[in-house]
């Protein structure tokens, strides 16, 4: 995956232009249930390139919507999915449990994110994707979920096959929640376990290459936090590009 990162990052950078052109994206070509929790079924909304076949081995990306771990819907990333599918990527927008519907905490959000990546990887042949080229993306709290899948060692579902990695091969993050520490976002909701769930505090040489998009007027995610994330990633020997607007 690292050998194709410059090309991949260029493609994802084009999201800022291409997705705008697809602002009224259509529904996904297909949906798949990736996880069941009691009576709750969580779906993946899958956008496929034209003419895509299960025998293909295309790159894939799984997006997680924003909403403070409280609200939001997977339709947020349908435009990005439609655009990337037009460029040859199997693009997926994932459902995950949120507090307003399921009474859950950020821990369950992360667990669902990891389950989604693991499901895509374990069903790579069925989906026609390369299991070694699966990225995760997201915005705000969804950016936290995506970053968590790439950095955290905890929050995997005990019932799932740990032999199948839940860690993506790259991260594409929009105004992501990186820091859940005492001065970070959402600390009051994860106070008892913030060191385990904060991506900023769990970076290692196993973290995937990352590209970050952030506005300099963002009132929730300071530019300084993104800069610190980049510095820690590079100290660990991992590429991290930060685009500030």
PDB file of C-alpha atoms in Angstrom:
ATOM      1  CA  UNK A   1       0.000   0.000   0.000  1.00  0.00           C
ATOM      2  CA  UNK A   2       2.779   2.441   0.830  1.00  0.00           C
ATOM      3  CA  UNK A   3       4.205   2.265  -2.707  1.00  0.00           C
ATOM      4  CA  UNK A   4       0.967   3.631  -4.156  1.00  0.00           C
ATOM      5  CA  UNK A   5       0.408   6.281  -1.478  1.00  0.00           C
ATOM      6  CA  UNK A   6       1.384   9.350  -3.574  1.00  0.00           C
ATOM      7  CA  UNK A   7      -1.142   8.365  -6.269  1.00  0.00           C
ATOM      8  CA  UNK A   8      -3.740   7.490  -3.666  1.00  0.00           C
ATOM      9  CA  UNK A   9      -3.320  10.770  -1.795  1.00  0.00           C
ATOM     10  CA  UNK A  10      -3.659  12.703  -5.068  1.00  0.00           C
ATOM     11  CA  UNK A  11      -6.908  10.883  -5.759  1.00  0.00           C
ATOM     12  CA  UNK A  12      -8.299  11.577  -2.307  1.00  0.00           C
ATOM     13  CA  UNK A  13      -7.229  15.222  -2.489  1.00  0.00           C
ATOM     14  CA  UNK A  14      -9.439  15.455  -5.582  1.00  0.00           C
ATOM     15  CA  UNK A  15     -12.382  14.667  -3.311  1.00  0.00           C
ATOM     16  CA  UNK A  16     -12.555  18.326  -2.347  1.00  0.00           C
ATOM     17  CA  UNK A  17     -13.448  19.140  -5.956  1.00  0.00           C
ATOM     18  CA  UNK A  18     -14.962  15.971  -7.348  1.00  0.00           C
ATOM     19  CA  UNK A  19     -17.411  15.327  -4.526  1.00  0.00           C
ATOM     20  CA  UNK A  20     -18.835  18.819  -4.911  1.00  0.00           C
ATOM     21  CA  UNK A  21     -19.771  17.939  -8.469  1.00  0.00           C
ATOM     22  CA  UNK A  22     -21.694  14.917  -7.125  1.00  0.00           C
ATOM     23  CA  UNK A  23     -23.498  16.825  -4.383  1.00  0.00           C
ATOM     24  CA  UNK A  24     -26.761  15.064  -5.181  1.00  0.00           C
ATOM     25  CA  UNK A  25     -25.458  11.523  -5.256  1.00  0.00           C
ATOM     26  CA  UNK A  26     -27.793   8.645  -5.966  1.00  0.00           C
ATOM     27  CA  UNK A  27     -28.404   5.730  -3.631  1.00  0.00           C
ATOM     28  CA  UNK A  28     -25.781   3.020  -3.352  1.00  0.00           C
ATOM     29  CA  UNK A  29     -25.823   0.169  -5.846  1.00  0.00           C
ATOM     30  CA  UNK A  30     -26.120  -2.346  -3.033  1.00  0.00           C
ATOM     31  CA  UNK A  31     -26.187  -2.734   0.728  1.00  0.00           C
ATOM     32  CA  UNK A  32     -24.751  -5.475   2.901  1.00  0.00           C
ATOM     33  CA  UNK A  33     -25.352  -6.185   6.579  1.00  0.00           C
ATOM     34  CA  UNK A  34     -21.952  -6.307   8.240  1.00  0.00           C
ATOM     35  CA  UNK A  35     -22.986  -6.601  11.879  1.00  0.00           C
ATOM     36  CA  UNK A  36     -25.955  -7.504  14.041  1.00  0.00           C
ATOM     37  CA  UNK A  37     -26.287  -6.370  17.655  1.00  0.00           C
ATOM     38  CA  UNK A  38     -29.499  -7.691  19.145  1.00  0.00           C
ATOM     39  CA  UNK A  39     -32.261  -6.485  16.844  1.00  0.00           C
ATOM     40  CA  UNK A  40     -30.028  -3.859  15.240  1.00  0.00           C
ATOM     41  CA  UNK A  41     -28.631  -4.511  11.770  1.00  0.00           C
ATOM     42  CA  UNK A  42     -25.786  -2.296  10.562  1.00  0.00           C
ATOM     43  CA  UNK A  43     -25.388  -1.843   6.818  1.00  0.00           C
ATOM     44  CA  UNK A  44     -22.660  -0.929   4.390  1.00  0.00           C
ATOM     45  CA  UNK A  45     -23.828   1.193   1.450  1.00  0.00           C
ATOM     46  CA  UNK A  46     -21.624   0.169  -1.452  1.00  0.00           C
ATOM     47  CA  UNK A  47     -20.840   2.184  -4.590  1.00  0.00           C
ATOM     48  CA  UNK A  48     -19.094   0.229  -7.339  1.00  0.00           C
ATOM     49  CA  UNK A  49     -17.233   1.346 -10.473  1.00  0.00           C
ATOM     50  CA  UNK A  50     -19.048   0.810 -13.746  1.00  0.00           C
ATOM     51  CA  UNK A  51     -18.592  -2.752 -14.935  1.00  0.00           C
ATOM     52  CA  UNK A  52     -17.173  -3.859 -11.597  1.00  0.00           C
ATOM     53  CA  UNK A  53     -16.936  -7.612 -11.073  1.00  0.00           C
ATOM     54  CA  UNK A  54     -16.230  -9.799  -8.070  1.00  0.00           C
ATOM     55  CA  UNK A  55     -13.093 -11.016  -9.847  1.00  0.00           C
ATOM     56  CA  UNK A  56     -11.606  -7.507  -9.698  1.00  0.00           C
ATOM     57  CA  UNK A  57      -9.171  -6.523  -6.967  1.00  0.00           C
ATOM     58  CA  UNK A  58      -9.810  -2.816  -6.642  1.00  0.00           C
ATOM     59  CA  UNK A  59      -8.905  -0.442  -3.831  1.00  0.00           C
ATOM     60  CA  UNK A  60     -11.714   0.283  -1.387  1.00  0.00           C
ATOM     61  CA  UNK A  61     -12.573   2.923   1.170  1.00  0.00           C
ATOM     62  CA  UNK A  62     -15.052   2.830   4.055  1.00  0.00           C
ATOM     63  CA  UNK A  63     -16.455   6.186   5.202  1.00  0.00           C
ATOM     64  CA  UNK A  64     -17.925   6.984   8.632  1.00  0.00           C
ATOM     65  CA  UNK A  65     -20.324   9.929   9.001  1.00  0.00           C
ATOM     66  CA  UNK A  66     -20.003  12.738  11.526  1.00  0.00           C
ATOM     67  CA  UNK A  67     -22.437  13.783  14.224  1.00  0.00           C
ATOM     68  CA  UNK A  68     -20.673  13.852  17.570  1.00  0.00           C
ATOM     69  CA  UNK A  69     -21.261  10.093  18.101  1.00  0.00           C
ATOM     70  CA  UNK A  70     -24.882  11.187  18.668  1.00  0.00           C
ATOM     71  CA  UNK A  71     -26.497  11.652  15.238  1.00  0.00           C
ATOM     72  CA  UNK A  72     -25.818  11.611  11.527  1.00  0.00           C
ATOM     73  CA  UNK A  73     -26.458   9.268   8.618  1.00  0.00           C
ATOM     74  CA  UNK A  74     -24.290   7.474   6.051  1.00  0.00           C
ATOM     75  CA  UNK A  75     -25.766   9.636   3.270  1.00  0.00           C
ATOM     76  CA  UNK A  76     -23.226  12.303   4.288  1.00  0.00           C
ATOM     77  CA  UNK A  77     -20.548  10.526   2.290  1.00  0.00           C
ATOM     78  CA  UNK A  78     -22.643   9.339  -0.643  1.00  0.00           C
ATOM     79  CA  UNK A  79     -21.251  12.145  -2.891  1.00  0.00           C
ATOM     80  CA  UNK A  80     -17.663  11.157  -2.089  1.00  0.00           C
ATOM     81  CA  UNK A  81     -18.516   7.506  -2.646  1.00  0.00           C
ATOM     82  CA  UNK A  82     -20.110   8.222  -6.012  1.00  0.00           C
ATOM     83  CA  UNK A  83     -17.113  10.267  -7.106  1.00  0.00           C
ATOM     84  CA  UNK A  84     -14.545   7.686  -6.036  1.00  0.00           C
ATOM     85  CA  UNK A  85     -16.523   4.890  -7.684  1.00  0.00           C
ATOM     86  CA  UNK A  86     -16.280   6.884 -10.920  1.00  0.00           C
ATOM     87  CA  UNK A  87     -12.503   6.779 -10.457  1.00  0.00           C
ATOM     88  CA  UNK A  88     -12.336   3.010 -10.003  1.00  0.00           C
ATOM     89  CA  UNK A  89     -12.606   2.673  -6.221  1.00  0.00           C
ATOM     90  CA  UNK A  90     -15.152   0.516  -4.408  1.00  0.00           C
ATOM     91  CA  UNK A  91     -16.486   3.183  -2.054  1.00  0.00           C
ATOM     92  CA  UNK A  92     -18.558   2.351   1.002  1.00  0.00           C
ATOM     93  CA  UNK A  93     -20.474   4.434   3.536  1.00  0.00           C
ATOM     94  CA  UNK A  94     -21.029   2.620   6.812  1.00  0.00           C
ATOM     95  CA  UNK A  95     -23.781   2.749   9.378  1.00  0.00           C
ATOM     96  CA  UNK A  96     -22.713   2.562  13.012  1.00  0.00           C
ATOM     97  CA  UNK A  97     -24.526   2.849  16.311  1.00  0.00           C
ATOM     98  CA  UNK A  98     -25.152   6.350  17.654  1.00  0.00           C
ATOM     99  CA  UNK A  99     -26.491   7.652  20.948  1.00  0.00           C
ATOM    100  CA  UNK A 100     -29.713   9.201  19.590  1.00  0.00           C
ATOM    101  CA  UNK A 101     -30.874   5.884  18.130  1.00  0.00           C
ATOM    102  CA  UNK A 102     -29.121   3.218  20.150  1.00  0.00           C
ATOM    103  CA  UNK A 103     -28.101   4.825  23.446  1.00  0.00           C
ATOM    104  CA  UNK A 104     -24.453   4.045  22.786  1.00  0.00           C
ATOM    105  CA  UNK A 105     -21.141   5.643  23.722  1.00  0.00           C
ATOM    106  CA  UNK A 106     -18.106   6.430  21.532  1.00  0.00           C
ATOM    107  CA  UNK A 107     -16.709   3.008  22.489  1.00  0.00           C
ATOM    108  CA  UNK A 108     -19.485   1.249  20.559  1.00  0.00           C
ATOM    109  CA  UNK A 109     -18.952   3.593  17.613  1.00  0.00           C
ATOM    110  CA  UNK A 110     -15.316   2.547  17.424  1.00  0.00           C
ATOM    111  CA  UNK A 111     -16.180  -1.129  17.850  1.00  0.00           C
ATOM    112  CA  UNK A 112     -18.585  -0.869  14.919  1.00  0.00           C
ATOM    113  CA  UNK A 113     -15.955   0.891  12.835  1.00  0.00           C
ATOM    114  CA  UNK A 114     -13.501  -1.906  13.446  1.00  0.00           C
ATOM    115  CA  UNK A 115     -16.170  -4.466  12.605  1.00  0.00           C
ATOM    116  CA  UNK A 116     -16.851  -2.711   9.300  1.00  0.00           C
ATOM    117  CA  UNK A 117     -13.204  -2.775   8.221  1.00  0.00           C
ATOM    118  CA  UNK A 118     -12.855  -6.401   9.274  1.00  0.00           C
ATOM    119  CA  UNK A 119     -16.018  -7.393   7.378  1.00  0.00           C
ATOM    120  CA  UNK A 120     -14.849  -5.709   4.173  1.00  0.00           C
ATOM    121  CA  UNK A 121     -11.455  -7.379   4.416  1.00  0.00           C
ATOM    122  CA  UNK A 122     -12.911 -10.818   5.152  1.00  0.00           C
ATOM    123  CA  UNK A 123     -15.335 -10.428   2.216  1.00  0.00           C
ATOM    124  CA  UNK A 124     -12.780  -8.956  -0.177  1.00  0.00           C
ATOM    125  CA  UNK A 125     -13.268 -11.640  -2.827  1.00  0.00           C
ATOM    126  CA  UNK A 126     -17.039 -11.256  -2.712  1.00  0.00           C
ATOM    127  CA  UNK A 127     -16.718  -7.468  -3.013  1.00  0.00           C
ATOM    128  CA  UNK A 128     -14.003  -7.535  -5.665  1.00  0.00           C
ATOM    129  CA  UNK A 129     -11.528  -5.535  -3.589  1.00  0.00           C
ATOM    130  CA  UNK A 130      -7.877  -5.936  -2.681  1.00  0.00           C
ATOM    131  CA  UNK A 131      -7.679  -6.803   1.048  1.00  0.00           C
ATOM    132  CA  UNK A 132      -4.340  -4.979   1.231  1.00  0.00           C
ATOM    133  CA  UNK A 133      -5.776  -1.728  -0.182  1.00  0.00           C
ATOM    134  CA  UNK A 134      -8.622  -0.830   2.139  1.00  0.00           C
ATOM    135  CA  UNK A 135      -8.765   2.751   3.419  1.00  0.00           C
ATOM    136  CA  UNK A 136     -10.993   4.274   6.078  1.00  0.00           C
ATOM    137  CA  UNK A 137     -12.322   7.818   6.010  1.00  0.00           C
ATOM    138  CA  UNK A 138     -14.664  10.068   7.904  1.00  0.00           C
ATOM    139  CA  UNK A 139     -15.513  13.520   9.162  1.00  0.00           C
ATOM    140  CA  UNK A 140     -15.655  14.936  12.691  1.00  0.00           C
ATOM    141  CA  UNK A 141     -16.738  12.081  15.001  1.00  0.00           C
ATOM    142  CA  UNK A 142     -16.703   9.818  11.948  1.00  0.00           C
ATOM    143  CA  UNK A 143     -13.117  10.927  11.443  1.00  0.00           C
ATOM    144  CA  UNK A 144     -12.495   9.798  14.997  1.00  0.00           C
ATOM    145  CA  UNK A 145     -14.003   6.392  14.235  1.00  0.00           C
ATOM    146  CA  UNK A 146     -11.848   6.060  11.117  1.00  0.00           C
ATOM    147  CA  UNK A 147      -8.680   7.216  12.902  1.00  0.00           C
ATOM    148  CA  UNK A 148      -9.463   4.845  15.762  1.00  0.00           C
ATOM    149  CA  UNK A 149      -9.598   1.856  13.422  1.00  0.00           C
ATOM    150  CA  UNK A 150      -6.089   2.750  12.316  1.00  0.00           C
ATOM    151  CA  UNK A 151      -4.510   3.456  15.697  1.00  0.00           C
ATOM    152  CA  UNK A 152      -6.276   1.723  18.580  1.00  0.00           C
ATOM    153  CA  UNK A 153      -5.448  -1.763  19.828  1.00  0.00           C
ATOM    154  CA  UNK A 154      -8.651  -2.139  21.855  1.00  0.00           C
ATOM    155  CA  UNK A 155     -12.403  -2.137  21.106  1.00  0.00           C
ATOM    156  CA  UNK A 156     -12.444  -5.157  18.787  1.00  0.00           C
ATOM    157  CA  UNK A 157     -15.516  -7.367  19.138  1.00  0.00           C
ATOM    158  CA  UNK A 158     -14.530 -10.563  21.031  1.00  0.00           C
ATOM    159  CA  UNK A 159     -16.792 -12.662  18.800  1.00  0.00           C
ATOM    160  CA  UNK A 160     -14.981 -11.665  15.597  1.00  0.00           C
ATOM    161  CA  UNK A 161     -11.998 -13.361  13.990  1.00  0.00           C
ATOM    162  CA  UNK A 162      -8.958 -11.468  15.272  1.00  0.00           C
ATOM    163  CA  UNK A 163      -6.853 -13.110  12.563  1.00  0.00           C
ATOM    164  CA  UNK A 164      -8.534 -10.721  10.111  1.00  0.00           C
ATOM    165  CA  UNK A 165      -7.128  -7.252  10.734  1.00  0.00           C
ATOM    166  CA  UNK A 166      -9.498  -4.384  11.493  1.00  0.00           C
ATOM    167  CA  UNK A 167      -6.753  -1.863  10.714  1.00  0.00           C
ATOM    168  CA  UNK A 168      -7.128  -0.028   7.380  1.00  0.00           C
ATOM    169  CA  UNK A 169      -4.201   0.485   5.025  1.00  0.00           C
ATOM    170  CA  UNK A 170      -4.690   4.258   4.759  1.00  0.00           C
ATOM    171  CA  UNK A 171      -6.765   7.007   6.382  1.00  0.00           C
ATOM    172  CA  UNK A 172      -8.607   9.925   4.731  1.00  0.00           C
ATOM    173  CA  UNK A 173      -9.846  12.291   7.436  1.00  0.00           C
ATOM    174  CA  UNK A 174     -11.963  15.456   7.328  1.00  0.00           C
ATOM    175  CA  UNK A 175     -11.887  17.719  10.424  1.00  0.00           C
ATOM    176  CA  UNK A 176     -11.347  14.588  12.529  1.00  0.00           C
ATOM    177  CA  UNK A 177     -11.564  14.272  16.284  1.00  0.00           C
ATOM    178  CA  UNK A 178      -8.001  13.236  17.111  1.00  0.00           C
ATOM    179  CA  UNK A 179      -7.664  14.200  20.747  1.00  0.00           C
ATOM    180  CA  UNK A 180      -9.942  12.866  23.488  1.00  0.00           C
ATOM    181  CA  UNK A 181      -7.617  13.977  26.271  1.00  0.00           C
ATOM    182  CA  UNK A 182      -8.525  16.419  29.071  1.00  0.00           C
ATOM    183  CA  UNK A 183      -8.241  19.369  26.666  1.00  0.00           C
ATOM    184  CA  UNK A 184      -9.642  17.536  23.659  1.00  0.00           C
ATOM    185  CA  UNK A 185     -13.085  17.037  22.169  1.00  0.00           C
ATOM    186  CA  UNK A 186     -15.616  14.818  23.928  1.00  0.00           C
ATOM    187  CA  UNK A 187     -13.417  14.093  26.937  1.00  0.00           C
ATOM    188  CA  UNK A 188     -16.396  14.101  29.304  1.00  0.00           C
ATOM    189  CA  UNK A 189     -17.956  11.215  27.356  1.00  0.00           C
ATOM    190  CA  UNK A 190     -14.859   9.003  27.428  1.00  0.00           C
ATOM    191  CA  UNK A 191     -13.204  10.195  30.624  1.00  0.00           C
ATOM    192  CA  UNK A 192     -12.873   6.732  32.153  1.00  0.00           C
ATOM    193  CA  UNK A 193     -11.025   5.314  29.137  1.00  0.00           C
ATOM    194  CA  UNK A 194      -9.785   8.293  27.148  1.00  0.00           C
ATOM    195  CA  UNK A 195      -6.201   7.037  26.879  1.00  0.00           C
ATOM    196  CA  UNK A 196      -7.452   3.910  25.140  1.00  0.00           C
ATOM    197  CA  UNK A 197      -9.781   5.660  22.680  1.00  0.00           C
ATOM    198  CA  UNK A 198      -7.863   8.829  21.760  1.00  0.00           C
ATOM    199  CA  UNK A 199      -6.128   8.376  18.363  1.00  0.00           C
ATOM    200  CA  UNK A 200      -3.589  11.093  19.172  1.00  0.00           C
ATOM    201  CA  UNK A 201      -2.385   9.081  22.163  1.00  0.00           C
ATOM    202  CA  UNK A 202      -2.160   5.722  20.388  1.00  0.00           C
ATOM    203  CA  UNK A 203      -0.006   6.440  17.342  1.00  0.00           C
ATOM    204  CA  UNK A 204       2.606   3.807  16.532  1.00  0.00           C
ATOM    205  CA  UNK A 205       4.667   2.599  13.607  1.00  0.00           C
ATOM    206  CA  UNK A 206       1.683   0.388  12.743  1.00  0.00           C
ATOM    207  CA  UNK A 207      -0.571   3.383  12.133  1.00  0.00           C
ATOM    208  CA  UNK A 208      -1.533   3.704   8.450  1.00  0.00           C
ATOM    209  CA  UNK A 209      -0.455   6.576   6.180  1.00  0.00           C
ATOM    210  CA  UNK A 210      -2.918   9.428   6.600  1.00  0.00           C
ATOM    211  CA  UNK A 211      -4.197  12.513   4.792  1.00  0.00           C
ATOM    212  CA  UNK A 212      -6.096  15.151   6.778  1.00  0.00           C
ATOM    213  CA  UNK A 213      -8.296  18.015   5.536  1.00  0.00           C
ATOM    214  CA  UNK A 214      -9.065  20.786   8.045  1.00  0.00           C
ATOM    215  CA  UNK A 215     -10.336  24.356   7.936  1.00  0.00           C
ATOM    216  CA  UNK A 216      -8.347  26.971   9.823  1.00  0.00           C
ATOM    217  CA  UNK A 217     -11.596  28.425  11.226  1.00  0.00           C
ATOM    218  CA  UNK A 218     -12.783  25.131  12.706  1.00  0.00           C
ATOM    219  CA  UNK A 219     -13.891  25.853  16.276  1.00  0.00           C
ATOM    220  CA  UNK A 220     -13.855  22.236  17.452  1.00  0.00           C
ATOM    221  CA  UNK A 221     -10.654  20.841  15.943  1.00  0.00           C
ATOM    222  CA  UNK A 222      -7.719  23.268  16.280  1.00  0.00           C
ATOM    223  CA  UNK A 223      -5.061  23.348  13.591  1.00  0.00           C
ATOM    224  CA  UNK A 224      -2.545  22.827  16.399  1.00  0.00           C
ATOM    225  CA  UNK A 225      -4.095  19.427  17.119  1.00  0.00           C
ATOM    226  CA  UNK A 226      -3.717  18.330  13.501  1.00  0.00           C
ATOM    227  CA  UNK A 227      -0.135  19.580  13.510  1.00  0.00           C
ATOM    228  CA  UNK A 228       0.611  17.600  16.661  1.00  0.00           C
ATOM    229  CA  UNK A 229      -0.928  14.495  15.108  1.00  0.00           C
ATOM    230  CA  UNK A 230       1.254  14.930  12.032  1.00  0.00           C
ATOM    231  CA  UNK A 231       4.364  15.395  14.183  1.00  0.00           C
ATOM    232  CA  UNK A 232       3.676  12.242  16.198  1.00  0.00           C
ATOM    233  CA  UNK A 233       2.957  10.235  13.052  1.00  0.00           C
ATOM    234  CA  UNK A 234       6.204  11.327  11.449  1.00  0.00           C
ATOM    235  CA  UNK A 235       8.108  10.589  14.651  1.00  0.00           C
ATOM    236  CA  UNK A 236       6.713   7.050  14.396  1.00  0.00           C
ATOM    237  CA  UNK A 237       7.969   6.878  10.810  1.00  0.00           C
ATOM    238  CA  UNK A 238       4.519   7.094   9.196  1.00  0.00           C
ATOM    239  CA  UNK A 239       3.499   9.510   6.464  1.00  0.00           C
ATOM    240  CA  UNK A 240       0.859  12.087   7.378  1.00  0.00           C
ATOM    241  CA  UNK A 241      -0.195  14.908   5.037  1.00  0.00           C
ATOM    242  CA  UNK A 242      -2.261  17.773   6.467  1.00  0.00           C
ATOM    243  CA  UNK A 243      -4.129  20.132   4.143  1.00  0.00           C
ATOM    244  CA  UNK A 244      -5.294  23.340   5.835  1.00  0.00           C
ATOM    245  CA  UNK A 245      -7.918  25.515   4.146  1.00  0.00           C
TER     246      UNK A 245
END
